[in-house]
Every structure is written in structure tokens, then in C-alpha cells.
GROMACS .gro file of C-alpha atoms in nm:
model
  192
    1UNK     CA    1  -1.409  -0.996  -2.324
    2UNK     CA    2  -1.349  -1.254  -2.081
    3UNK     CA    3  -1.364  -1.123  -1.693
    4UNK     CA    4  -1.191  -1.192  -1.376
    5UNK     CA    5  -1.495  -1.153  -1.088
    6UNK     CA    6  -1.333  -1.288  -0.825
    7UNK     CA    7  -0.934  -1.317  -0.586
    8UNK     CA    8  -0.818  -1.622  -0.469
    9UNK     CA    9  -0.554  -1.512  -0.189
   10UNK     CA   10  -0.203  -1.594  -0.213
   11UNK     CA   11  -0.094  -1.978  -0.083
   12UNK     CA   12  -0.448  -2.032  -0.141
   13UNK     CA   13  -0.451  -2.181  -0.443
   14UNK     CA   14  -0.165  -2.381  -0.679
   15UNK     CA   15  -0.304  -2.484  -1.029
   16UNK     CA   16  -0.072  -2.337  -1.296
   17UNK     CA   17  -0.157  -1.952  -1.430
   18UNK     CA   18  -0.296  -1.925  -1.769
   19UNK     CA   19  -0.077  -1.543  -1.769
   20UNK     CA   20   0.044  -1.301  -1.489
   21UNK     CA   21   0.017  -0.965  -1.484
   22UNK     CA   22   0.280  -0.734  -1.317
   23UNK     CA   23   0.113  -0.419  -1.127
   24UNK     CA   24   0.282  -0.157  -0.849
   25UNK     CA   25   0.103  -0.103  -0.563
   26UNK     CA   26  -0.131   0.177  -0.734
   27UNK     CA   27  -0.208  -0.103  -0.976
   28UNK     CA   28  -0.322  -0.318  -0.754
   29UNK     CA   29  -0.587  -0.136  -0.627
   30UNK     CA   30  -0.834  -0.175  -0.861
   31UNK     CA   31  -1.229  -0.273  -0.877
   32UNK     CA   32  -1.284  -0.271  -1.245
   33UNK     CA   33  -1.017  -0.242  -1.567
   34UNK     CA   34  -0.877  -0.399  -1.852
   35UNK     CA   35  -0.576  -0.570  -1.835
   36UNK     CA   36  -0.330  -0.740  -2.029
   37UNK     CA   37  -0.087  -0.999  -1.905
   38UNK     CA   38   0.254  -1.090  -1.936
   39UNK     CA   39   0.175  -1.356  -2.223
   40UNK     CA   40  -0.089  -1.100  -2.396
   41UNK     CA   41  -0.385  -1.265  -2.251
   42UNK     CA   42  -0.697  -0.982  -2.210
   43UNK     CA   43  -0.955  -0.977  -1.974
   44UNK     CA   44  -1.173  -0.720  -1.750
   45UNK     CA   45  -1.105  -0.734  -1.388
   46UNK     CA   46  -1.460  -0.694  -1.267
   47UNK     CA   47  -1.438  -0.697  -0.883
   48UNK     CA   48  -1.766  -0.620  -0.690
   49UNK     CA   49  -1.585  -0.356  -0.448
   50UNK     CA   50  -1.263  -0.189  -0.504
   51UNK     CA   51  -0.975  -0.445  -0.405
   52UNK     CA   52  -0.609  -0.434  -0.282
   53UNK     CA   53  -0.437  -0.683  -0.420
   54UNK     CA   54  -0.122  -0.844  -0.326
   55UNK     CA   55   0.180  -1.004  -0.471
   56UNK     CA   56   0.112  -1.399  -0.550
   57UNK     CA   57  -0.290  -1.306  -0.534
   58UNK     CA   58  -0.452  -1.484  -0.842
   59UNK     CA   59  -0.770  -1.348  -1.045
   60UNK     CA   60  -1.009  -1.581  -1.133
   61UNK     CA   61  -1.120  -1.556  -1.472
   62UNK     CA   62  -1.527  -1.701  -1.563
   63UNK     CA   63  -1.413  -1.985  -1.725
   64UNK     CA   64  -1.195  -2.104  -1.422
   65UNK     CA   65  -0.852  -1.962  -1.504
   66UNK     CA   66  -0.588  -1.801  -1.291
   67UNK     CA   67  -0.442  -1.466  -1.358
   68UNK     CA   68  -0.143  -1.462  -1.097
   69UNK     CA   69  -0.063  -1.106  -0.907
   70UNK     CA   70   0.309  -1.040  -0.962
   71UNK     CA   71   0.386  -0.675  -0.714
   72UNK     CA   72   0.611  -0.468  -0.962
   73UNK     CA   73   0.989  -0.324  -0.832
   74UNK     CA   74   0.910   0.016  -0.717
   75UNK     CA   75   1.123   0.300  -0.620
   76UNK     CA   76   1.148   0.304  -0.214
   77UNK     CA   77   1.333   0.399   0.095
   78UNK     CA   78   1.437   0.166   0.336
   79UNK     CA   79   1.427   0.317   0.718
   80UNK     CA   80   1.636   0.182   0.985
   81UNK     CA   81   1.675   0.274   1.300
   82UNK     CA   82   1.964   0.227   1.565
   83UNK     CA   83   1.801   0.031   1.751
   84UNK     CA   84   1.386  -0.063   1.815
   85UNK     CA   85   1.289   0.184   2.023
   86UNK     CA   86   1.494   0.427   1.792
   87UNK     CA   87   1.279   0.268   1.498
   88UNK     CA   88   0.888   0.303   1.660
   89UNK     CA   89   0.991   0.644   1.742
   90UNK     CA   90   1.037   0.722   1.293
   91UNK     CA   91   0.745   0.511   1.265
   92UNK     CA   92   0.540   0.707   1.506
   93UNK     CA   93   0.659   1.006   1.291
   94UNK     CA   94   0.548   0.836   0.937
   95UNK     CA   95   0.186   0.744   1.054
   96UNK     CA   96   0.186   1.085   1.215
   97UNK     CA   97   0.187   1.152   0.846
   98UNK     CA   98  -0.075   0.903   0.705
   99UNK     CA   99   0.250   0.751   0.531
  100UNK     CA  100   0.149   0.404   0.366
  101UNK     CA  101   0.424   0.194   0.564
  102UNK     CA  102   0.567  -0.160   0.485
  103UNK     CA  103   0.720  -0.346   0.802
  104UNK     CA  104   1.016  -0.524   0.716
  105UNK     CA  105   1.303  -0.783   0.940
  106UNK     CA  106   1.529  -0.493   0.878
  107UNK     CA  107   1.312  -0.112   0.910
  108UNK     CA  108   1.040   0.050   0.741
  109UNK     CA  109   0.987   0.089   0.388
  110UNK     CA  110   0.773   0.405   0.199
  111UNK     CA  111   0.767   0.528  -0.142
  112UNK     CA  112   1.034   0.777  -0.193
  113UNK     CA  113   0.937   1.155  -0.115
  114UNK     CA  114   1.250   1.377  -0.058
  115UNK     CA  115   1.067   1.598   0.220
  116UNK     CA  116   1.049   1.255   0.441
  117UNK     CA  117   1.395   1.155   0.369
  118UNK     CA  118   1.553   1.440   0.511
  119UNK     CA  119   1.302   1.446   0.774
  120UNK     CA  120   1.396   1.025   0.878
  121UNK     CA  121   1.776   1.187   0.820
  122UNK     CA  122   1.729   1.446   1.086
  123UNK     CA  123   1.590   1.181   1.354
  124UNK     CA  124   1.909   0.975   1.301
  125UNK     CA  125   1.760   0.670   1.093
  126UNK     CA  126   1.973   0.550   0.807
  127UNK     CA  127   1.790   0.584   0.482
  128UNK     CA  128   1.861   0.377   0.160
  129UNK     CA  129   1.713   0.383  -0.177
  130UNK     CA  130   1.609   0.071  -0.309
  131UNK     CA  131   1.377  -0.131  -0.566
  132UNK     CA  132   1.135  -0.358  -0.457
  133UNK     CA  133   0.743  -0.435  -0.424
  134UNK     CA  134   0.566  -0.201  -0.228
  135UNK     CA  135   0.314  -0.400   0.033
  136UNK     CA  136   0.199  -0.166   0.316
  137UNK     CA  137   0.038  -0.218   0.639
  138UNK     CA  138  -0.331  -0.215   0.664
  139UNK     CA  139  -0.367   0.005   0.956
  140UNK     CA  140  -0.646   0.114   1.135
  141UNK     CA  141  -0.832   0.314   0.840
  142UNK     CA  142  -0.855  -0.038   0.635
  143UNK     CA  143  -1.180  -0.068   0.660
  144UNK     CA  144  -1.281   0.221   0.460
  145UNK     CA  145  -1.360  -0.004   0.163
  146UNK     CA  146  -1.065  -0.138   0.156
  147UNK     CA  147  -1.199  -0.531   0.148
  148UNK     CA  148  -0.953  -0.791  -0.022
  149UNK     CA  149  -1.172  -1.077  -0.114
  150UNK     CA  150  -1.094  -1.413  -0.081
  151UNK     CA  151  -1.301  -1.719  -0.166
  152UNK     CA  152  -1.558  -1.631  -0.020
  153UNK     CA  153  -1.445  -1.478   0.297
  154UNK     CA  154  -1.335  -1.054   0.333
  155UNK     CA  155  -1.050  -0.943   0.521
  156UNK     CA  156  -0.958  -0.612   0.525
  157UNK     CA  157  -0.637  -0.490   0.386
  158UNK     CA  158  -0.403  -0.199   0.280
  159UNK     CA  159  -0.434   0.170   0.173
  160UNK     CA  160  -0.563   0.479   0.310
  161UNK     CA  161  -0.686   0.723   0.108
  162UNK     CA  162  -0.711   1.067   0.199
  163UNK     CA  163  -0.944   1.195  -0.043
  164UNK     CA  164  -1.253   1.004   0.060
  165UNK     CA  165  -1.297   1.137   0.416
  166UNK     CA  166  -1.240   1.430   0.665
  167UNK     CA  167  -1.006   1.466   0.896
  168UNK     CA  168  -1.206   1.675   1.115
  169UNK     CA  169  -1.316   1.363   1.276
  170UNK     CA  170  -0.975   1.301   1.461
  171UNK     CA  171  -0.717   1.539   1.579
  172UNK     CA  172  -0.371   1.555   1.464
  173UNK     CA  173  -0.097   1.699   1.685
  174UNK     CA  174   0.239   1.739   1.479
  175UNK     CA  175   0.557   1.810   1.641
  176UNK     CA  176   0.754   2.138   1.552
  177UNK     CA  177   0.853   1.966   1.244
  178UNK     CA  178   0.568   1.955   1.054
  179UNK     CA  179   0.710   2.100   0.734
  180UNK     CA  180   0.581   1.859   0.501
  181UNK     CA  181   0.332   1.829   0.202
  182UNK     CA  182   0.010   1.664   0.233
  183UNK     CA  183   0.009   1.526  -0.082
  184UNK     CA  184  -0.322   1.755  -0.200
  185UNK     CA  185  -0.517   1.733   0.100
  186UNK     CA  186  -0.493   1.962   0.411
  187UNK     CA  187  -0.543   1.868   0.766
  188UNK     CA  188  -0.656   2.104   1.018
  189UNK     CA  189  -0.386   2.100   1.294
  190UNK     CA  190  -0.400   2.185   1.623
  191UNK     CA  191  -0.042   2.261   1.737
  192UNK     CA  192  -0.060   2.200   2.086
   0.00000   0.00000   0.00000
């Protein structure tokens, strides 16, 4: 089977895609797994390290091909605030919360989750449901493995994942709201 070893990132490169494949954001975190694409073509993707990659990304295949990166429609809620300051104040509350978070012109976008909703709700933002590719912020945890190759140069990206560390190593003060789910991992909190 033919493999794709390497990423070219997006606007950096423009010859014509031999196939596409269409991934959501869990997709396209990958390091090594067969894939199909849009026109049937198969290959491996056979990435040295574990890779986030992004919409209009291409694969390289070994005999020179591109594979372009299409990010899938996903179900998501749009965040707005009344104004900015109103805004950084939810944000504050959805890193508070390890949320993956994608900065938009108009608010913040997350994955849906019901518990966060209501919680956005009760600070005043206006919450709308929407489809659309899901392409969070990096944020300061990025570097744990996180690398997004590009011809020849790394650059760290998106994702942090919870089940590879432990939070003991930095302390997390909620506010008298912290009714929500962890998502299966628990956090030690000092409620100060």
C-alpha cells in the first residue's frame, strides 16, 4: 500500500490533488492509519509523530502525490458575547475548562456539550448551534507532541489531551460554578 510520510501545510503548495479526504477534527489527528479518499484512492498515512492536521493541509504520498485535507462540518456552538470584554470573560471560563476553543470575527466556537451551553447561557453570551469545521487554538499545552510538520520545518499546533499528563503540576481554581464533567479525567481542585 502506497504511504503518505510527510504534510505539506496549507498555501504551501498548489499542484492539483490526486484525491481528498474529508476528516473532523478527531480525524485529523492522526500519526499512522489507513485511509480512503473521496475518489477511492488508498494509502497509509505514516507520519513520524502524531500530527494535527488542518483544513487545506495536503499529504504527500511516496511517489510525489497530494492527498488534500478537507476539515469535515461538525456539530458546534457559536459563543458571542455583548461586547469584548463580555467575550474574554466566557473565554476565560472555557479554558478554565481545558475546552478546545476556535477564535472566530464573530465569538468562540466549541464542540457542543449541553453542560457548557447552559453554563455560556447563564453568563449572558448568546449561544447558536451551527455546522462547520472545527479548528481550535493551539494554546499553551501544544507542545505536548502536538508537532504539525511542514516541509521540513515543525510548528506546534492544536489539541490538548488530558489523558497523557497530570494535572497535579498546575493548580486550577474554579469559580462556584464548577458543575461540569471532565470528560473522564478528574482534576484535583483547590476551591479557594
Amino acid at each position: 500500500m502506497i504511504r503518505a510520510t510527510q504534510v505539506r501545510a496549507q498555501h504551501r503548495w498548489s499542484e492539483a490533488p490526486a484525491d481528498t479526504v474529508v476528516l473532523d477534527f478527531d480525524g485529523r489527528h492522526r500519526r499512522r492509519m489507513a485511509m480512503t479518499g473521496t475518489r477511492g484512492l488508498e494509502f497509509l498515512l505514516d507520519l513520524e509523530n502524531a500530527t494535527v492536521l488542518r483544513g487545506g493541509d495536503a499529504l504527500v504520498l511516496d511517489d510525489g502525490r497530494l492527498v488534500e485535507v478537507v476539515a469535515a462540518p461538525e456539530p458546534l456552538l457559536e459563543i458571542r458575547g455583548s461586547d469584548p470584554q463580555h467575550l474574554v470573560r466566557v473565554a476565560w471560563h472555557l479554558g478554565n475548562r481545558h475546552l478546545p476553543t476556535q477564535i472566530t470575527a464573530r465569538g468562540l466556537r466549541i464542540r457542543r456539550d449541553h453542560v457548557i451551553e447552559a453554563m455560556a447561557r447563564g453568563l449572558g453570551a448568546r449561544v447558536i448551534e451551527i455546522e462547520a469545521p472545527f479548528d481550535p487554538e493551539g494554546g499553551a499545552y501544544a507542545g505536548g507532541g502536538h508537532a504539525h510538520a511542514s516541509e521540513g520545518d515543525t510548528h506546534h499546533q492544536t489539541g490538548h489531551d488530558h489523558s497523557a499528563h497530570d494535572h497535579g503540576d498546575h493548580d486550577h481554581r474554579h469559580d462556584e460554578h464548577c458543575d461540569h464533567d471532565h470528560h473522564g479525567h478528574s482534576h484535583a481542585h483547590d476551591h479557594k
